[in-house]
mmCIF file of C-alpha atoms in Angstrom:
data_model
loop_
_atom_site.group_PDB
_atom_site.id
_atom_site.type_symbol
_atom_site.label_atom_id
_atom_site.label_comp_id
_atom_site.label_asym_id
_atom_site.label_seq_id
_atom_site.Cartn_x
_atom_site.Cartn_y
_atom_site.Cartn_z
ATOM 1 C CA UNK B 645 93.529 113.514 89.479
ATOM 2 C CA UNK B 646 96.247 113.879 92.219
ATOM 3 C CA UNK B 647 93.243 113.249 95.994
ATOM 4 C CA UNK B 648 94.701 110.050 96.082
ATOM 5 C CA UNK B 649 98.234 110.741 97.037
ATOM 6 C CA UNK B 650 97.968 112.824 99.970
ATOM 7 C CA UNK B 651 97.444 109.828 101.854
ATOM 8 C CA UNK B 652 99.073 109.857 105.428
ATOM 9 C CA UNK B 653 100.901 106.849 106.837
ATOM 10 C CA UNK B 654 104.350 105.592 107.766
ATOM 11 C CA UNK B 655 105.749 103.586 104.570
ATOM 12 C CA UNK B 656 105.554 100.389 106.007
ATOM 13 C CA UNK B 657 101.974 100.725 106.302
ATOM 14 C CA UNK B 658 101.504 102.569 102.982
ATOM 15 C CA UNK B 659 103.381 99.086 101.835
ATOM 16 C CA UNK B 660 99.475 97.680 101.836
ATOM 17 C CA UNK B 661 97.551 100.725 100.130
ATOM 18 C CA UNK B 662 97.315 100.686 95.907
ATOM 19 C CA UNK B 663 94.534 102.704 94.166
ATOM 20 C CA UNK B 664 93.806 103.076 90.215
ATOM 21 C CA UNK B 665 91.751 105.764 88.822
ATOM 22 C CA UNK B 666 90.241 105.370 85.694
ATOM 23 C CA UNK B 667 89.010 108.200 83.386
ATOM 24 C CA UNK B 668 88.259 109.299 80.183
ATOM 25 C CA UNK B 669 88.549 112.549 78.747
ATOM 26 C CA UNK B 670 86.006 115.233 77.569
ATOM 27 C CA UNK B 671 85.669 116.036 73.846
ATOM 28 C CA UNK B 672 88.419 113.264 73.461
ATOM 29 C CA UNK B 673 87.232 109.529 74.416
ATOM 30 C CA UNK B 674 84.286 110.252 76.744
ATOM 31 C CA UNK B 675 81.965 109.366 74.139
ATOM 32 C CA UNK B 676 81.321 105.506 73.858
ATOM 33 C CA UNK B 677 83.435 105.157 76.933
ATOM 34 C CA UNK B 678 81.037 102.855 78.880
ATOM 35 C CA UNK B 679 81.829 99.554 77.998
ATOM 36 C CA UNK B 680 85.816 100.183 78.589
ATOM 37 C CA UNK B 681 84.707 101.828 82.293
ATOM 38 C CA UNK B 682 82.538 98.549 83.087
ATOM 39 C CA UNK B 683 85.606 96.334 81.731
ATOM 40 C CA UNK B 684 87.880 97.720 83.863
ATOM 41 C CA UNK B 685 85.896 97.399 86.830
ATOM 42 C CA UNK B 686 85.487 93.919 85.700
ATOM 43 C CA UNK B 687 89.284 93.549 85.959
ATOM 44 C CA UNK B 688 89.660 94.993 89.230
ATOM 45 C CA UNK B 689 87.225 92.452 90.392
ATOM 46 C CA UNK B 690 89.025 89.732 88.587
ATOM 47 C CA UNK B 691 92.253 90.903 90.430
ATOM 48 C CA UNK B 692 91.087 90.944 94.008
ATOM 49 C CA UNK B 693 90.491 94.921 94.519
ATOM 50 C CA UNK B 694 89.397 95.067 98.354
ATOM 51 C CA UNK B 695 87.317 98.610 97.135
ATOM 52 C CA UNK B 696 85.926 100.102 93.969
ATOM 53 C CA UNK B 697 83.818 102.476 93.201
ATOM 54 C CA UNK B 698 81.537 104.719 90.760
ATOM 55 C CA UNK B 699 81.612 107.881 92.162
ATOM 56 C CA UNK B 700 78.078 108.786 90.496
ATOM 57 C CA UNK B 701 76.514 106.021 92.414
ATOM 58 C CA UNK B 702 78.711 104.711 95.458
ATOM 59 C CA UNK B 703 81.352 102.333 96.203
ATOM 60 C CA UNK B 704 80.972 98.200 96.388
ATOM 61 C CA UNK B 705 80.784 98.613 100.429
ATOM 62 C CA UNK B 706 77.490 99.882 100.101
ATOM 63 C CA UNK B 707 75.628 98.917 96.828
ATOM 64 C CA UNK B 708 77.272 95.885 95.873
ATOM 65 C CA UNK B 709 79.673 95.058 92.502
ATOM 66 C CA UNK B 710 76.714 94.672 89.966
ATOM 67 C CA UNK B 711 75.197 97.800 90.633
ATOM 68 C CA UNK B 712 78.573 99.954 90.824
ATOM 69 C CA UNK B 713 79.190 98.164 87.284
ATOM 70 C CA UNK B 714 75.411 99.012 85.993
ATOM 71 C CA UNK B 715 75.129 102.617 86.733
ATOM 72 C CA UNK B 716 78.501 103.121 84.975
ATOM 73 C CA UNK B 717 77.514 105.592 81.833
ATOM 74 C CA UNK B 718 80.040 107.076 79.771
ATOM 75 C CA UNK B 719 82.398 109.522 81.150
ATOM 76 C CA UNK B 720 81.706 107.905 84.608
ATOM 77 C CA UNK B 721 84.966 108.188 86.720
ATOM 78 C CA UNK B 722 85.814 105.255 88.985
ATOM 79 C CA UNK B 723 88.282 103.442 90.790
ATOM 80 C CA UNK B 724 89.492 100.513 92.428
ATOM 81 C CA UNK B 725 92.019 99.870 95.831
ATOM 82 C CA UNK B 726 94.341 96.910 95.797
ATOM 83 C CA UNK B 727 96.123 95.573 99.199
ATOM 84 C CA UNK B 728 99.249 94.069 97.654
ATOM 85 C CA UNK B 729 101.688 95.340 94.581
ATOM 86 C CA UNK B 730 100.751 91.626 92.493
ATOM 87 C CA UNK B 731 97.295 92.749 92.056
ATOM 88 C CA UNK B 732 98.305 95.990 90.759
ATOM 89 C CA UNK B 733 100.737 94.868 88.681
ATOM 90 C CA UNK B 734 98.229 91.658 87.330
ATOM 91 C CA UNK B 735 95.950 94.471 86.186
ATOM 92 C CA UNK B 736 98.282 96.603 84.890
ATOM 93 C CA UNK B 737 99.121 93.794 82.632
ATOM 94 C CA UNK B 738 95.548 92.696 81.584
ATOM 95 C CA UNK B 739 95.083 96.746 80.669
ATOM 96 C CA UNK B 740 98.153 96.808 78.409
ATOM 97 C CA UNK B 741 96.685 93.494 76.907
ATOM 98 C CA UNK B 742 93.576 94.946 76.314
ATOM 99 C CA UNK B 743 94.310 98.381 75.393
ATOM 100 C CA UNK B 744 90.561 100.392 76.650
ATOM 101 C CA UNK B 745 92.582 103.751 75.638
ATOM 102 C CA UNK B 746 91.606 105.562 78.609
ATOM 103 C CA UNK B 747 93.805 107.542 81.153
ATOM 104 C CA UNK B 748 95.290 105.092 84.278
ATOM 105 C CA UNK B 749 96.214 106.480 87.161
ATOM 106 C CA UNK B 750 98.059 104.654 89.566
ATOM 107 C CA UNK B 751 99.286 106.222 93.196
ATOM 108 C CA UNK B 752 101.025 104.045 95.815
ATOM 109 C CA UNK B 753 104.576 104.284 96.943
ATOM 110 C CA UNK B 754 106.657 105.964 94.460
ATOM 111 C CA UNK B 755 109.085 103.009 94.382
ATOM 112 C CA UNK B 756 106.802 100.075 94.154
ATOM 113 C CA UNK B 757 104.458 102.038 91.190
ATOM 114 C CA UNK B 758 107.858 102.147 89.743
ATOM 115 C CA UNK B 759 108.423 98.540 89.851
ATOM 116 C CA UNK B 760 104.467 97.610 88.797
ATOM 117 C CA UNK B 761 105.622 99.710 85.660
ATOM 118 C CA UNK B 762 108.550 98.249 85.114
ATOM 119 C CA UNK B 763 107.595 94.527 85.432
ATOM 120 C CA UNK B 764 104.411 95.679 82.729
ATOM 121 C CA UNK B 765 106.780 97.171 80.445
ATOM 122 C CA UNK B 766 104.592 100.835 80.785
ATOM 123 C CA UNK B 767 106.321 104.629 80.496
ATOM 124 C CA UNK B 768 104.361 106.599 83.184
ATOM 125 C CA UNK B 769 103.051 110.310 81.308
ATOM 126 C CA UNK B 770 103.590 112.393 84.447
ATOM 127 C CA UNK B 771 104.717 111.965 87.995
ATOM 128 C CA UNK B 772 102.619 113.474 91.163
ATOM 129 C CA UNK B 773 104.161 113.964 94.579
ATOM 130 C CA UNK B 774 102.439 115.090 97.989
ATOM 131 C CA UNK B 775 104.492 117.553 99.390
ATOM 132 C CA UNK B 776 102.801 116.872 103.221
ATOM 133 C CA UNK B 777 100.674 119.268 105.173
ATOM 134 C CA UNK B 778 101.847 122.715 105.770
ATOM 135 C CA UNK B 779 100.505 125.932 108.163
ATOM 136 C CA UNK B 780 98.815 125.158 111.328
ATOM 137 C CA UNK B 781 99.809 121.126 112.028
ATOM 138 C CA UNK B 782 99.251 121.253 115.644
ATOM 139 C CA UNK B 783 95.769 121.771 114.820
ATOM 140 C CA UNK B 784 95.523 118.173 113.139
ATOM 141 C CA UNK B 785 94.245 115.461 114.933
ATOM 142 C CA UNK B 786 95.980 112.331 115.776
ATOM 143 C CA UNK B 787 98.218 110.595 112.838
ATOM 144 C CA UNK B 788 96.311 107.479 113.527
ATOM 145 C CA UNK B 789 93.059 109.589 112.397
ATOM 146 C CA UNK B 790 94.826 111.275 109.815
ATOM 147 C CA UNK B 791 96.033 107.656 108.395
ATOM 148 C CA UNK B 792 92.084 107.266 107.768
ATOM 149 C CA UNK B 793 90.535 110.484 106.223
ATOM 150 C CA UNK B 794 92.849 111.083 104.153
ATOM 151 C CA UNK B 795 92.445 107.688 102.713
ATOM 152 C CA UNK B 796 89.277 109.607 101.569
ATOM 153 C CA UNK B 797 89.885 112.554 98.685
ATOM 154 C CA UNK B 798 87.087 114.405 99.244
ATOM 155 C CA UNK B 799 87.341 114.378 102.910
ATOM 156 C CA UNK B 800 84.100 112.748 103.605
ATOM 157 C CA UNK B 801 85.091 110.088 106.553
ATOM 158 C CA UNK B 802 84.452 112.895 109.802
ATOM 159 C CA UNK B 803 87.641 112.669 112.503
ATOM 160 C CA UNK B 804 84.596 112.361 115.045
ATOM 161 C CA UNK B 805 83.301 109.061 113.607
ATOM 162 C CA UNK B 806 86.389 107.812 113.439
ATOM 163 C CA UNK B 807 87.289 108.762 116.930
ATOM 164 C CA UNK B 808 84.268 106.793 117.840
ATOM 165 C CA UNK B 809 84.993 103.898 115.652
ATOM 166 C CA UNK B 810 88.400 103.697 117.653
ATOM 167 C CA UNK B 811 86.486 104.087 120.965
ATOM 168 C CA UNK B 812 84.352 101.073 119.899
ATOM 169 C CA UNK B 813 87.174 98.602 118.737
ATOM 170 C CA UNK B 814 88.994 99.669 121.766
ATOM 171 C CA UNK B 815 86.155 98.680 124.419
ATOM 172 C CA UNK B 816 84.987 95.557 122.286
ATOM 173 C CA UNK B 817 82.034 96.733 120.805
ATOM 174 C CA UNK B 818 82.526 95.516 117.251
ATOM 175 C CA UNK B 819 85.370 93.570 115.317
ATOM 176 C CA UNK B 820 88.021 94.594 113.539
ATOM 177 C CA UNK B 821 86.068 94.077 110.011
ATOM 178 C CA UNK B 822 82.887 95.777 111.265
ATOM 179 C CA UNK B 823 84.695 98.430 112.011
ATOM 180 C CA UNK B 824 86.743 98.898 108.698
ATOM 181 C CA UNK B 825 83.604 98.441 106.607
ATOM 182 C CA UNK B 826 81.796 101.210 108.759
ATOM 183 C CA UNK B 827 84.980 103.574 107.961
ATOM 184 C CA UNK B 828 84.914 102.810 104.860
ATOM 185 C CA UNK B 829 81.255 102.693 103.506
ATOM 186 C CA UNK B 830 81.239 107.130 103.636
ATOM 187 C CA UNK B 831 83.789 107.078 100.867
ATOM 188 C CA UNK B 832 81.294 106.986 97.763
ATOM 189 C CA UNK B 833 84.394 106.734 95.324
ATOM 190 C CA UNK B 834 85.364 103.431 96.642
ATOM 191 C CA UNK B 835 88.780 104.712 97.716
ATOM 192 C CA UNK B 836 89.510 103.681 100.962
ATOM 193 C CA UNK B 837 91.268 100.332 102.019
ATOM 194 C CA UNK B 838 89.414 98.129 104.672
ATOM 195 C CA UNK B 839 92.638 95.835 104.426
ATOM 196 C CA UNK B 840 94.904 99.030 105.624
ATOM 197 C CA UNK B 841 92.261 99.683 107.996
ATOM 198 C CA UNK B 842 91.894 96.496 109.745
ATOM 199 C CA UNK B 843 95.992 96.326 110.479
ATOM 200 C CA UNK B 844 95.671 99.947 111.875
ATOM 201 C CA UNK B 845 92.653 99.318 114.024
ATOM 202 C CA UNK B 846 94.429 96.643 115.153
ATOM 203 C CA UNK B 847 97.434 98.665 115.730
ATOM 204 C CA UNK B 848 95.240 100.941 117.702
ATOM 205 C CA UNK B 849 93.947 97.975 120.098
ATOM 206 C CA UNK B 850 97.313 97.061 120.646
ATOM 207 C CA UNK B 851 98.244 100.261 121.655
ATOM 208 C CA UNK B 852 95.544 101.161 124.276
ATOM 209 C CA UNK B 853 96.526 97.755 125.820
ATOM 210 C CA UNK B 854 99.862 98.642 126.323
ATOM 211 C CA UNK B 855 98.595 101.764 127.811
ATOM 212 C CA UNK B 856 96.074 100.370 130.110
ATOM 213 C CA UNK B 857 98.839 98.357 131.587
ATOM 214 C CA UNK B 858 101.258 100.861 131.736
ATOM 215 C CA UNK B 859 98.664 102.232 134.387
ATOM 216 C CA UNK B 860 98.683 99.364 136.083
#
């Protein structure tokens, strides 16, 4: 499961963005899975997640945390997005307590998923790296657009909306939060950060007001 680490950002900001995958394996653990898959969603509650999801049935943005936990049947592959290493590490621990048996994944900065192992005593399997985007670049849009899409694996967040979203926050339209959870909510797996979000929309504000009085 390697969509989560393609995701675009300078470190600092990457500093704020944590996700865990969660999954069992077929003809291996799948069967009587369920009540491990609902636990750990149950942990990433209990440890502050800012987004989790079921990709089967949609993320806590748009269904709510009871429902992404009931429609969880075994096999069912989710995850949850944490906006400071602590959290990760807090759950880390809990899952080492508790032992479910089922595959982690955890993708963040290489150095701080380092640490978060480290500090829960845990051997990662296997290491993934993203090696960047390669061909036609000049084609891509704006890194500020690229820091949200990619936030979403399966590419479902469209550069137009969030062009528009940007548009909006710029000309005072909505707030900050609106706008995150509106970025957010087309990610079905639950994978994108409103916490990164909000300190790059912000970031984007800031920016068109330096602009607007460089015109001056």
């Amino acid at each position: 499961m390697t969509h989560t680490i393609h995701r675009y950002g300078k470190p600092e900001d990457l500093e704020y963005d944590y996700s865990i995958i969660f999954i069992s394996a077929r003809n291996f653990n799948r069967q009587g899975s369920q009540p491990k898959i609902r636990r750990f969603l149950e942990l990433a509650q209990k440890h502050h997640a800012v987004n989790f999801g079921n990709m089967e049935a949609g993320s806590v943005l748009v269904i709510g945390p009871e429902k992404v936990i009931e429609a969880v049947k075994d096999g069912t592959t989710v995850q949850a997005v944490f906006s400071n290493q602590e959290d990760v590490v807090n759950i880390l621990s809990d899952l080492v307590k508790e032992d479910l048996g089922l595959s982690v994944v955890v993708q963040g900065l290489e150095h701080r998923v380092r640490e978060c192992c480290m500090r829960t005593n845990l051997k990662p399997h296997t290491w993934n790296h993203s090696l960047g985007i390669w061909g036609k670049t000049e084609l891509l849009p704006e890194p500020e657009v690229l820091e949200v899409t990619t936030m979403c694996g399966h590419g479902l967040v469209a550069v137009s909306l969030v062009k528009k979203i940007f548009e909006d926050v710029r000309n005072g339209k909505t707030t900050l939060k609106k706008a995150a959870q509106k970025l957010a909510k087309p990610c079905i797996c639950g994978m994108i950060n409103p916490v990164r979000l909000e300190r790059l929309l912000e970031r984007v504000m800031e920016k068109s007001l330096v602009v607007e009085e460089e015109k001056k």
